[in-house]
mmCIF file of C-alpha atoms and ligand atoms in Angstrom:
data_model
loop_
_atom_site.group_PDB
_atom_site.id
_atom_site.type_symbol
_atom_site.label_atom_id
_atom_site.label_comp_id
_atom_site.label_asym_id
_atom_site.label_seq_id
_atom_site.Cartn_x
_atom_site.Cartn_y
_atom_site.Cartn_z
ATOM 1 C CA MET A 1 241.169 237.131 97.764
ATOM 2 C CA LYS A 2 241.730 233.371 96.839
ATOM 3 C CA ASP A 3 238.970 234.099 94.182
ATOM 4 C CA SER A 4 240.991 237.396 92.652
ATOM 5 C CA LEU A 5 243.864 235.194 93.076
ATOM 6 C CA GLU A 6 242.873 232.994 90.774
ATOM 7 C CA ASP A 7 241.243 235.394 88.388
ATOM 8 C CA ILE A 8 244.647 236.854 87.956
ATOM 9 C CA GLN A 9 245.992 233.365 86.900
ATOM 10 C CA ASN A 10 243.340 232.951 84.232
ATOM 11 C CA ARG A 11 243.258 236.186 82.986
ATOM 12 C CA GLY A 12 247.304 237.170 82.472
ATOM 13 C CA PHE A 13 247.847 239.856 83.866
ATOM 14 C CA GLY A 14 247.979 241.442 87.407
ATOM 15 C CA ILE A 15 245.817 244.217 89.029
ATOM 16 C CA ILE A 16 246.545 247.712 87.018
ATOM 17 C CA ASP A 17 244.410 250.712 88.383
ATOM 18 C CA LYS A 18 244.749 253.144 85.563
ATOM 19 C CA TYR A 19 242.742 254.353 82.423
ATOM 20 C CA ILE A 20 243.423 254.799 78.893
ATOM 21 C CA CYS A 21 242.603 256.725 75.819
ATOM 22 C CA SER A 22 242.461 255.697 72.103
ATOM 23 C CA ASN A 23 244.630 258.482 71.336
ATOM 24 C CA CYS A 24 247.475 256.502 73.447
ATOM 25 C CA VAL A 25 248.189 253.994 70.832
ATOM 26 C CA LYS A 26 248.599 254.105 67.465
ATOM 27 C CA ASN A 27 247.938 250.860 66.040
ATOM 28 C CA GLU A 28 244.794 251.456 64.058
ATOM 29 C CA PHE A 29 242.746 248.101 64.912
ATOM 30 C CA ALA A 30 243.360 249.230 68.970
ATOM 31 C CA LYS A 31 242.715 252.276 68.538
ATOM 32 C CA ASN A 32 238.959 251.924 67.228
ATOM 33 C CA TRP A 33 238.489 249.208 69.840
ATOM 34 C CA ILE A 34 239.154 251.387 72.689
ATOM 35 C CA LYS A 35 236.545 254.322 71.195
ATOM 36 C CA ARG A 36 234.110 251.984 70.698
ATOM 37 C CA ASN A 37 234.596 250.910 74.279
ATOM 38 C CA ALA A 38 236.029 254.053 76.089
ATOM 39 C CA LYS A 39 232.583 255.083 78.333
ATOM 40 C CA ILE A 40 234.035 256.809 81.301
ATOM 41 C CA LYS A 41 235.107 260.124 81.003
ATOM 42 C CA THR A 42 237.763 260.698 83.122
ATOM 43 C CA THR A 43 241.951 262.007 82.838
ATOM 44 C CA CYS A 44 243.848 259.249 80.644
ATOM 45 C CA SER A 45 246.621 258.057 83.049
ATOM 46 C CA TYR A 46 248.749 258.324 79.810
ATOM 47 C CA CYS A 47 248.512 261.669 78.392
ATOM 48 C CA GLY A 48 247.163 263.221 80.938
ATOM 49 C CA LYS A 49 243.522 264.334 78.589
ATOM 50 C CA LYS A 50 240.462 264.555 80.125
ATOM 51 C CA THR A 51 238.231 262.638 77.583
ATOM 52 C CA ASN A 52 236.484 258.947 77.073
ATOM 53 C CA CYS A 53 238.531 256.717 78.872
ATOM 54 C CA LEU A 54 238.663 252.769 79.013
ATOM 55 C CA TYR A 55 240.101 250.800 82.174
ATOM 56 C CA MET A 56 243.530 249.301 81.929
ATOM 57 C CA GLU A 57 242.421 246.183 82.999
ATOM 58 C CA GLU A 58 239.564 245.807 80.087
ATOM 59 C CA PHE A 59 242.146 246.866 77.356
ATOM 60 C CA LEU A 60 244.374 244.185 79.052
ATOM 61 C CA LYS A 61 241.642 241.708 78.667
ATOM 62 C CA PHE A 62 241.503 242.830 74.760
ATOM 63 C CA LEU A 63 245.114 242.237 74.157
ATOM 64 C CA MET A 64 245.005 238.863 75.956
ATOM 65 C CA ALA A 65 243.054 237.484 73.839
ATOM 66 C CA ALA A 66 245.378 237.950 70.780
ATOM 67 C CA ILE A 67 247.925 236.522 73.100
ATOM 68 C CA LYS A 68 246.407 233.391 74.331
ATOM 69 C CA TYR A 69 245.260 232.901 70.562
ATOM 70 C CA TYR A 70 248.611 232.998 69.321
ATOM 71 C CA PHE A 71 250.933 231.368 72.280
ATOM 72 C CA GLU A 72 249.722 228.955 74.981
ATOM 73 C CA PRO A 73 251.604 228.131 78.240
ATOM 74 C CA ALA A 74 255.135 225.735 77.569
ATOM 75 C CA GLU A 75 254.203 223.925 80.511
ATOM 76 C CA GLY A 76 252.259 220.817 79.420
ATOM 77 C CA ASN A 77 252.086 221.722 75.614
ATOM 78 C CA LEU A 78 255.789 221.982 74.716
ATOM 79 C CA GLY A 79 258.750 218.931 75.667
ATOM 80 C CA TYR A 80 260.911 219.849 78.405
ATOM 81 C CA ASP A 81 264.541 217.913 79.247
ATOM 82 C CA SER A 82 264.749 217.364 82.402
ATOM 83 C CA GLU A 83 268.745 216.473 82.153
ATOM 84 C CA GLU A 84 269.248 219.686 80.703
ATOM 85 C CA LYS A 85 266.579 221.717 82.186
ATOM 86 C CA THR A 86 265.264 223.408 79.059
ATOM 87 C CA TYR A 87 262.137 223.476 76.873
ATOM 88 C CA LEU A 88 262.525 221.573 73.463
ATOM 89 C CA GLY A 89 261.287 224.421 71.357
ATOM 90 C CA ARG A 90 260.768 228.162 71.136
ATOM 91 C CA THR A 91 259.319 230.043 74.614
ATOM 92 C CA TYR A 92 258.519 233.344 75.264
ATOM 93 C CA ASP A 93 259.055 234.763 78.816
ATOM 94 C CA LYS A 94 257.087 237.576 79.241
ATOM 95 C CA TYR A 95 259.312 240.457 78.170
ATOM 96 C CA GLU A 96 259.154 238.892 74.755
ATOM 97 C CA ILE A 97 255.214 238.607 75.126
ATOM 98 C CA ALA A 98 255.191 242.820 76.092
ATOM 99 C CA TYR A 99 257.533 243.255 73.783
ATOM 100 C CA LYS A 100 255.212 241.522 70.768
ATOM 101 C CA LEU A 101 252.127 243.986 72.205
ATOM 102 C CA ILE A 102 254.052 247.145 72.338
ATOM 103 C CA GLU A 103 255.196 246.472 69.085
ATOM 104 C CA ALA A 104 251.877 245.468 67.940
ATOM 105 C CA LEU A 105 250.671 248.713 69.371
ATOM 106 C CA GLN A 106 253.175 250.946 67.890
ATOM 107 C CA ILE A 107 253.901 252.499 71.013
ATOM 108 C CA ASP A 108 257.407 253.982 72.145
ATOM 109 C CA PHE A 109 259.161 251.217 74.169
ATOM 110 C CA THR A 110 260.523 254.081 76.657
ATOM 111 C CA LYS A 111 256.883 255.619 77.639
ATOM 112 C CA GLU A 112 254.740 254.713 80.556
ATOM 113 C CA LEU A 113 252.275 252.856 78.847
ATOM 114 C CA ALA A 114 254.916 250.377 77.646
ATOM 115 C CA ASP A 115 256.354 249.668 81.375
ATOM 116 C CA ASP A 116 253.153 249.124 82.664
ATOM 117 C CA ILE A 117 252.528 245.946 80.018
ATOM 118 C CA LYS A 118 255.638 244.650 80.831
ATOM 119 C CA ASP A 119 255.083 244.794 84.607
ATOM 120 C CA VAL A 120 251.268 244.142 84.924
ATOM 121 C CA LEU A 121 252.020 240.442 82.601
ATOM 122 C CA ASN A 122 251.639 236.968 84.751
ATOM 123 C CA ASP A 123 255.825 235.427 84.944
ATOM 124 C CA ILE A 124 254.528 232.612 82.610
ATOM 125 C CA LEU A 125 256.502 231.007 80.095
ATOM 126 C CA LEU A 126 254.827 230.798 77.132
ATOM 127 C CA CYS A 127 255.311 228.862 73.476
ATOM 128 C CA ASP A 128 253.129 228.863 70.097
ATOM 129 C CA ARG A 129 250.121 227.303 70.136
ATOM 130 C CA ASN A 130 250.586 224.035 68.749
ATOM 131 C CA PRO A 131 254.121 224.254 68.604
ATOM 132 C CA TYR A 132 254.831 220.780 66.766
ATOM 133 C CA GLY A 133 252.372 221.953 63.822
ATOM 134 C CA THR A 134 252.244 224.322 60.987
ATOM 135 C CA SER A 135 249.849 227.384 60.665
ATOM 136 C CA GLN A 136 247.575 227.413 57.382
ATOM 137 C CA LEU A 137 250.027 229.934 56.471
ATOM 138 C CA GLN A 138 253.273 227.475 56.679
ATOM 139 C CA PHE A 139 251.654 224.798 55.106
ATOM 140 C CA CYS A 140 250.672 226.885 51.878
ATOM 141 C CA GLU A 141 254.032 228.238 51.929
ATOM 142 C CA ASN A 142 255.429 224.669 51.824
ATOM 143 C CA SER A 143 253.238 223.216 49.677
ATOM 144 C CA TRP A 144 253.774 226.072 46.831
ATOM 145 C CA LYS A 145 257.477 225.202 47.327
ATOM 146 C CA ARG A 146 256.891 221.819 47.149
ATOM 147 C CA PHE A 147 254.842 222.194 43.818
ATOM 148 C CA SER A 148 257.772 224.251 42.591
ATOM 149 C CA HIS A 149 260.291 221.959 43.254
ATOM 150 C CA LEU A 150 257.950 218.795 41.758
ATOM 151 C CA VAL A 151 257.135 220.310 38.100
ATOM 152 C CA LYS A 152 260.855 221.560 37.722
ATOM 153 C CA TYR A 153 262.776 218.360 39.000
ATOM 154 C CA LYS A 154 260.360 215.120 39.618
ATOM 155 C CA THR A 155 257.385 215.335 37.256
ATOM 156 C CA ARG A 156 255.951 218.374 34.900
ATOM 157 C CA TYR A 157 252.993 217.159 32.848
ATOM 158 C CA LEU A 158 251.109 214.441 34.554
ATOM 159 C CA PHE A 159 250.914 215.426 38.720
ATOM 160 C CA TYR A 160 247.746 213.335 39.199
ATOM 161 C CA ALA A 161 249.606 210.182 40.904
ATOM 162 C CA ASP A 162 250.817 213.150 43.788
ATOM 163 C CA ASP A 163 247.058 213.584 45.073
ATOM 164 C CA THR A 164 247.240 210.120 46.620
ATOM 165 C CA LYS A 165 250.720 210.253 47.701
ATOM 166 C CA CYS A 166 250.128 213.502 49.557
ATOM 167 C CA GLN A 167 246.549 212.326 50.974
ATOM 168 C CA LEU A 168 248.651 209.599 52.643
ATOM 169 C CA GLU A 169 251.443 212.085 53.885
ATOM 170 C CA LYS A 170 249.144 215.179 54.742
ATOM 171 C CA ALA A 171 252.398 217.318 55.042
ATOM 172 C CA PHE A 172 251.669 219.355 51.870
ATOM 173 C CA MET A 173 248.370 220.274 49.152
ATOM 174 C CA SER A 174 249.643 218.053 46.018
ATOM 175 C CA ALA A 175 250.241 219.700 43.229
ATOM 176 C CA SER A 176 246.689 220.003 41.650
ATOM 177 C CA GLU A 177 245.086 220.839 45.450
ATOM 178 C CA MET A 178 247.478 223.648 44.953
ATOM 179 C CA LEU A 179 246.192 225.014 42.180
ATOM 180 C CA ASP A 180 242.637 224.211 43.213
ATOM 181 C CA TYR A 181 243.596 226.284 46.548
ATOM 182 C CA THR A 182 244.942 229.461 44.884
ATOM 183 C CA ALA A 183 242.052 229.833 42.766
ATOM 184 C CA SER A 184 239.553 229.237 45.722
ATOM 185 C CA TYR A 185 239.969 232.991 47.273
ATOM 186 C CA LEU A 186 240.511 234.766 43.788
ATOM 187 C CA GLU A 187 236.666 235.620 43.710
ATOM 188 C CA LYS A 188 236.582 236.411 47.290
ATOM 189 C CA LEU A 189 239.230 238.983 47.399
ATOM 190 C CA ASN A 190 238.146 240.435 44.577
ATOM 191 C CA LEU A 191 241.290 239.746 42.039
ATOM 192 C CA PHE A 192 239.454 239.383 38.553
ATOM 193 C CA THR A 193 238.899 242.127 36.788
ATOM 194 C CA THR A 194 237.321 243.213 33.200
ATOM 195 C CA LEU A 195 238.896 244.838 30.646
ATOM 196 C CA LYS A 196 236.563 246.633 28.222
ATOM 197 C CA PRO A 197 237.274 247.029 24.359
ATOM 198 C CA ASN A 198 239.966 249.398 23.751
ATOM 199 C CA VAL A 199 242.319 249.415 26.488
ATOM 200 C CA LYS A 200 245.594 250.646 24.858
ATOM 201 C CA PHE A 201 248.839 247.932 25.419
ATOM 202 C CA LYS A 202 252.121 248.358 24.829
ATOM 203 C CA ARG A 203 254.063 245.554 22.997
ATOM 204 C CA ALA A 204 257.963 246.075 23.109
ATOM 205 C CA ARG A 205 260.114 244.119 21.119
ATOM 206 C CA ILE A 206 264.184 245.122 20.401
ATOM 207 C CA VAL A 207 264.735 244.035 16.487
ATOM 208 C CA GLU A 208 267.226 244.360 13.908
ATOM 209 C CA ASN A 209 267.132 248.009 12.392
ATOM 210 C CA ASN A 210 266.563 247.161 8.988
ATOM 211 C CA LEU A 211 263.147 244.960 9.909
ATOM 212 C CA GLU A 212 260.274 246.404 8.136
ATOM 213 C CA ILE A 213 257.645 246.874 11.487
ATOM 214 C CA ASN A 214 254.066 246.025 10.467
ATOM 215 C CA GLU A 215 251.322 244.085 12.604
ATOM 216 C CA LYS A 216 252.850 240.570 11.961
ATOM 217 C CA GLU A 217 256.107 241.616 13.143
ATOM 218 C CA MET A 218 254.735 243.465 16.725
ATOM 219 C CA ALA A 219 251.898 240.412 17.102
ATOM 220 C CA SER A 220 252.380 237.843 19.442
ATOM 221 C CA PRO A 221 255.609 235.548 17.722
ATOM 222 C CA PRO A 222 253.991 232.672 15.602
ATOM 223 C CA TYR A 223 254.717 229.463 17.551
ATOM 224 C CA TYR A 224 258.175 228.312 16.179
ATOM 225 C CA GLN A 225 259.313 231.596 17.353
ATOM 226 C CA ALA A 226 257.686 231.778 20.580
ATOM 227 C CA LYS A 227 260.322 231.508 23.487
ATOM 228 C CA ASN A 228 260.051 229.941 27.249
ATOM 229 C CA ASN A 229 258.298 232.837 29.213
ATOM 230 C CA ARG A 230 257.227 233.633 32.747
ATOM 231 C CA MET A 231 253.776 232.681 32.035
ATOM 232 C CA SER A 232 253.842 230.566 28.514
ATOM 233 C CA ALA A 233 255.931 227.584 27.672
ATOM 234 C CA GLU A 234 258.601 227.455 24.651
ATOM 235 C CA GLY A 235 256.111 226.772 21.411
ATOM 236 C CA ILE A 236 252.945 228.258 22.953
ATOM 237 C CA SER A 237 252.481 231.954 21.699
ATOM 238 C CA ALA A 238 250.854 234.515 23.972
ATOM 239 C CA PHE A 239 250.866 238.231 23.643
ATOM 240 C CA TYR A 240 253.128 239.890 26.195
ATOM 241 C CA ALA A 241 252.819 244.037 26.719
ATOM 242 C CA THR A 242 251.892 246.341 29.681
ATOM 243 C CA PHE A 243 250.338 249.546 30.073
ATOM 244 C CA GLU A 244 253.012 252.303 29.749
ATOM 245 C CA ASP A 245 255.846 253.393 27.358
ATOM 246 C CA ASP A 246 258.590 252.887 29.856
ATOM 247 C CA VAL A 247 257.676 249.890 31.639
ATOM 248 C CA ALA A 248 257.563 248.250 28.063
ATOM 249 C CA LYS A 249 261.091 249.655 27.126
ATOM 250 C CA GLU A 250 262.662 248.832 30.595
ATOM 251 C CA GLU A 251 260.942 245.055 30.276
ATOM 252 C CA ALA A 252 262.291 245.110 26.539
ATOM 253 C CA LEU A 253 265.987 246.286 27.639
ATOM 254 C CA ASN A 254 266.047 244.064 30.223
ATOM 255 C CA SER A 255 266.330 240.968 28.151
ATOM 256 C CA GLU A 256 268.221 242.073 25.715
ATOM 257 C CA LYS A 257 272.052 242.530 25.969
ATOM 258 C CA ASP A 258 273.363 242.969 22.559
ATOM 259 C CA LEU A 259 272.048 246.631 21.003
ATOM 260 C CA THR A 260 274.017 247.618 18.324
ATOM 261 C CA GLY A 261 272.825 247.952 14.694
ATOM 262 C CA LYS A 262 268.938 247.072 16.580
ATOM 263 C CA LYS A 263 266.156 249.571 17.610
ATOM 264 C CA LEU A 264 263.532 249.728 19.881
ATOM 265 C CA VAL A 265 259.788 249.250 18.852
ATOM 266 C CA ILE A 266 257.113 249.964 21.082
ATOM 267 C CA ALA A 267 253.472 249.080 19.282
ATOM 268 C CA ASP A 268 250.189 249.770 20.416
ATOM 269 C CA PHE A 269 247.564 247.485 20.213
ATOM 270 C CA VAL A 270 243.816 247.340 21.489
ATOM 271 C CA ASN A 271 241.289 245.266 22.540
ATOM 272 C CA LEU A 272 238.359 244.208 20.739
ATOM 273 C CA ASN A 273 236.085 242.544 22.847
ATOM 274 C CA GLU A 274 235.855 242.269 26.901
ATOM 275 C CA LEU A 275 238.590 240.553 28.525
ATOM 276 C CA LYS A 276 238.621 238.893 31.705
ATOM 277 C CA CYS A 277 241.779 239.008 33.478
ATOM 278 C CA LEU A 278 242.919 238.006 36.882
ATOM 279 C CA ASP A 279 244.957 241.207 38.580
ATOM 280 C CA LEU A 280 247.593 239.799 40.624
ATOM 281 C CA THR A 281 249.062 243.301 41.388
ATOM 282 C CA LYS A 282 245.766 243.827 43.258
ATOM 283 C CA ILE A 283 246.860 241.895 45.840
ATOM 284 C CA LEU A 284 249.325 244.579 46.576
ATOM 285 C CA GLU A 285 246.188 246.437 47.815
ATOM 286 C CA LEU A 286 244.492 244.152 49.498
ATOM 287 C CA ASN A 287 243.593 245.519 53.346
ATOM 288 C CA LEU A 288 245.778 242.870 55.454
ATOM 289 C CA PRO A 289 243.990 242.521 58.502
ATOM 290 C CA ASP A 290 245.659 243.564 62.526
ATOM 291 C CA TRP A 291 247.357 240.699 63.847
ATOM 292 C CA LEU A 292 245.416 241.890 67.089
ATOM 293 C CA ASP A 293 242.151 240.845 65.414
ATOM 294 C CA ILE A 294 242.103 237.731 66.009
ATOM 295 C CA ASN A 295 238.681 236.993 64.488
ATOM 296 C CA LYS A 296 239.969 237.536 61.274
ATOM 297 C CA SER A 297 243.369 235.524 61.742
ATOM 298 C CA SER A 298 242.647 233.201 58.862
ATOM 299 C CA GLU A 299 241.700 235.926 56.430
ATOM 300 C CA ARG A 300 245.087 237.132 57.344
ATOM 301 C CA GLU A 301 246.780 233.839 56.876
ATOM 302 C CA VAL A 302 244.901 233.581 53.136
ATOM 303 C CA ILE A 303 246.226 237.088 52.630
ATOM 304 C CA LEU A 304 249.671 236.479 53.587
ATOM 305 C CA PHE A 305 250.099 234.012 51.728
ATOM 306 C CA TYR A 306 248.480 235.649 48.133
ATOM 307 C CA ARG A 307 251.427 238.119 48.319
ATOM 308 C CA TYR A 308 254.009 235.111 49.176
ATOM 309 C CA LEU A 309 252.722 233.787 46.015
ATOM 310 C CA HIS A 310 252.723 237.388 44.171
ATOM 311 C CA LYS A 311 256.341 237.301 44.920
ATOM 312 C CA ALA A 312 256.775 234.110 43.866
ATOM 313 C CA LEU A 313 255.025 234.298 40.297
ATOM 314 C CA SER A 314 256.638 238.016 39.523
ATOM 315 C CA SER A 315 259.806 237.555 40.932
ATOM 316 C CA PRO A 316 262.960 238.221 38.746
ATOM 317 C CA ILE A 317 265.119 234.793 38.045
ATOM 318 C CA LYS A 318 267.892 235.116 39.916
ATOM 319 C CA LYS A 319 271.228 234.992 38.369
ATOM 320 C CA SER A 320 272.519 231.786 40.121
ATOM 321 C CA ASP A 321 269.104 230.520 38.361
ATOM 322 C CA THR A 322 270.042 231.595 34.925
ATOM 323 C CA LYS A 323 271.993 228.357 33.762
ATOM 324 C CA ASN A 324 268.588 226.548 34.249
ATOM 325 C CA LYS A 325 266.574 229.612 33.238
ATOM 326 C CA ASN A 326 264.518 227.128 31.329
ATOM 327 C CA ILE A 327 262.814 225.559 33.787
ATOM 328 C CA GLU A 328 262.346 228.374 36.474
ATOM 329 C CA TYR A 329 259.229 229.535 34.593
ATOM 330 C CA VAL A 330 257.757 226.022 34.917
ATOM 331 C CA PRO A 331 255.621 226.921 37.916
ATOM 332 C CA THR A 332 254.218 229.949 36.882
ATOM 333 C CA GLN A 333 253.507 228.972 33.310
ATOM 334 C CA ILE A 334 251.305 225.722 34.733
ATOM 335 C CA PHE A 335 249.672 228.179 37.562
ATOM 336 C CA ALA A 336 248.990 230.838 34.123
ATOM 337 C CA GLU A 337 247.926 227.652 32.260
ATOM 338 C CA TYR A 338 245.370 226.358 34.983
ATOM 339 C CA CYS A 339 244.127 229.858 34.949
ATOM 340 C CA LYS A 340 243.790 230.466 31.389
ATOM 341 C CA GLU A 341 242.001 226.570 30.552
ATOM 342 C CA VAL A 342 240.441 226.034 34.111
ATOM 343 C CA LEU A 343 239.328 229.194 35.209
ATOM 344 C CA LYS A 344 238.920 230.607 31.739
ATOM 345 C CA VAL A 345 240.738 234.213 32.270
ATOM 346 C CA ASP A 346 242.181 235.939 28.937
ATOM 347 C CA GLY A 347 244.985 237.131 30.764
ATOM 348 C CA ILE A 348 247.114 237.531 33.639
ATOM 349 C CA ILE A 349 248.323 241.436 34.982
ATOM 350 C CA TYR A 350 251.201 240.751 37.172
ATOM 351 C CA SER A 351 253.844 243.333 38.658
ATOM 352 C CA SER A 352 256.670 244.186 36.740
ATOM 353 C CA SER A 353 260.203 242.539 37.451
ATOM 354 C CA VAL A 354 262.136 245.544 36.465
ATOM 355 C CA TYR A 355 260.129 248.282 36.722
ATOM 356 C CA GLN A 356 259.114 249.345 40.376
ATOM 357 C CA ASN A 357 255.483 249.841 40.414
ATOM 358 C CA GLY A 358 255.012 248.754 36.671
ATOM 359 C CA LYS A 359 252.707 246.739 35.578
ATOM 360 C CA CYS A 360 252.647 243.642 32.669
ATOM 361 C CA ILE A 361 250.288 241.746 31.499
ATOM 362 C CA VAL A 362 250.019 238.199 29.207
ATOM 363 C CA LEU A 363 246.767 237.844 27.061
ATOM 364 C CA PHE A 364 246.584 234.260 26.055
ATOM 365 C CA VAL A 365 246.411 235.591 22.580
ATOM 366 C CA ASP A 366 248.495 234.058 19.491
ATOM 367 C CA HIS A 367 249.979 234.998 16.990
ATOM 368 C CA GLU A 368 246.884 234.714 14.215
ATOM 369 C CA ALA A 369 244.332 236.535 16.844
ATOM 370 C CA CYS A 370 246.371 240.008 16.741
ATOM 371 C CA LEU A 371 246.106 240.219 12.484
ATOM 372 C CA THR A 372 243.859 241.668 10.635
ATOM 373 C CA PRO A 373 241.922 238.735 8.619
ATOM 374 C CA LYS A 374 242.203 238.802 5.047
ATOM 375 C CA LYS A 375 239.515 238.313 2.576
ATOM 376 C CA ASN A 376 239.494 234.527 2.202
ATOM 377 C CA ASP A 377 240.526 233.520 5.860
ATOM 378 C CA ILE A 378 237.906 230.992 7.011
ATOM 379 C CA ILE A 379 237.341 232.569 10.762
ATOM 380 C CA THR A 380 237.052 229.952 13.861
ATOM 381 C CA PHE A 381 237.309 230.935 17.545
ATOM 382 C CA GLU A 382 240.564 230.005 17.412
ATOM 383 C CA ASN A 383 242.268 232.419 14.959
ATOM 384 C CA LYS A 384 239.257 235.011 15.382
ATOM 385 C CA GLN A 385 241.112 238.555 15.474
ATOM 386 C CA LYS A 386 240.948 239.681 19.794
ATOM 387 C CA LEU A 387 243.319 242.401 19.257
ATOM 388 C CA LYS A 388 243.773 244.944 16.797
ATOM 389 C CA TYR A 389 247.191 246.671 15.955
ATOM 390 C CA ILE A 390 246.861 250.407 15.863
ATOM 391 C CA SER A 391 250.675 252.115 15.557
ATOM 392 C CA HIS A 392 254.114 251.991 16.389
ATOM 393 C CA LYS A 393 257.040 253.967 17.753
ATOM 394 C CA ILE A 394 260.683 253.706 16.938
ATOM 395 C CA PHE A 395 263.512 254.651 19.597
ATOM 396 C CA SER A 396 266.863 254.013 18.370
ATOM 397 C CA PHE A 397 270.024 253.634 20.241
HETATM 398 ZN ZN1 ZN B 1 245.580 259.241 76.350
#
C-alpha cells in the first residue's frame, strides 16, 4: 500500500481502471501513439467499441511525460511570499493542467474522458519549468526584437562591438549571432530552392500615361532611382517581382495613391541561369511537431521562431510607423544583405503583405543585369545579363 501511494505521488495521477482506444482522441500524435501501443482487445471505456485498447494508466503516463517536461512543482522551485501566502509567479492547479491536456488532445470538455483526466490528476500546484528563465523561443524572439531596435535606432552599419556586450550580459544574442542563428536552420528546414531558367517573373510599375515602355523602363531601377524598399536600401538596385499578374497588380496599386494620368504596366522577365533562392514562404508549410511530442520540442521551438521571423520579415509597415518609413525596413534589409553576401543566394521569396497567399520575390539583380547587352559592352560578372525582358501588358485606369 505504501509503495503504491509513493508511486501515485511520483507518477502524478491516481488509480483509474479503464481502457481507451485511438478513436477517442483527435490529436494525431496521441492517436498514433495509442495505435502503436494498444495491444489489448477489449471494450473501450469511452466509445464502447470492441477494439485494440490501451490501459488508461499507460495513456496517462504518456501524458504526464509532457506535463513533467513543461512544468515542475511550484514548491521548491517558485518563490513564496509567506506574508501574503502566495507564490511569486505563475502557478497551475490540477484543473488548469487538465485543461492543457484536454486542449492538446482535442477532446470534448463535456465528455467522460475529459472528466476522468480532471479527476485523476494529483492535486499539486505546478509552475513552468525553470520559471525564472526564458525558453529558447522567447530568447530568440527577444533577440530579434532587440536586433531590430539596435539597427534602427542605435547602430546600423558596424555592429561587431555588440558581440562583446552581449557575451557579458547573455540575455540576448548579439546582432551578428542573430543573423548566424537565423541562417543556421535554413538548410535543415529545406528553405532553399533553385529556380531553373525561364521562370516568368512579373514586374509591375505605375507610370505616367505618356511613358514609352521598353526593357529599360521595366528593368530594376538604376541606382539613382532605387528607393528604400523591404529587402534593399536606397541606392541599391534590386529586382522586385511576383509570379502572378494579380499579385503584381495589387502590390503596385498598394504603393501608389494618385492614379490620375497614369497607367499600370506588368512586364514579364525570365531568368537566363539557375537562381538559388531562399523561400521564406516554405516556412508556412513546415510541419510543426506536436506539443505532446517532447522529443521534438527543440525542433518545434525552431519552427515557431521561423514563423515569427517570417511574420517580421513580410508584414506590412504599420500606419503608425509610416513617419519613420525609411528606417522600418532596416532589419529586413540587413537580413537580405546577409543572405546575398554571406549565404550567396540570388534572391528571396516572401509572402505578399497585400495579396493573401501571394508570393513576392526580390532578386539581387540590378538595372544593367536586366538589359540585353549592346554590341560593344564590356561584360563583367557584375553587369552580365541575368534577366531577360519578354513582353509587357498595359492596364489603364
Ligand atoms: Zn474509444
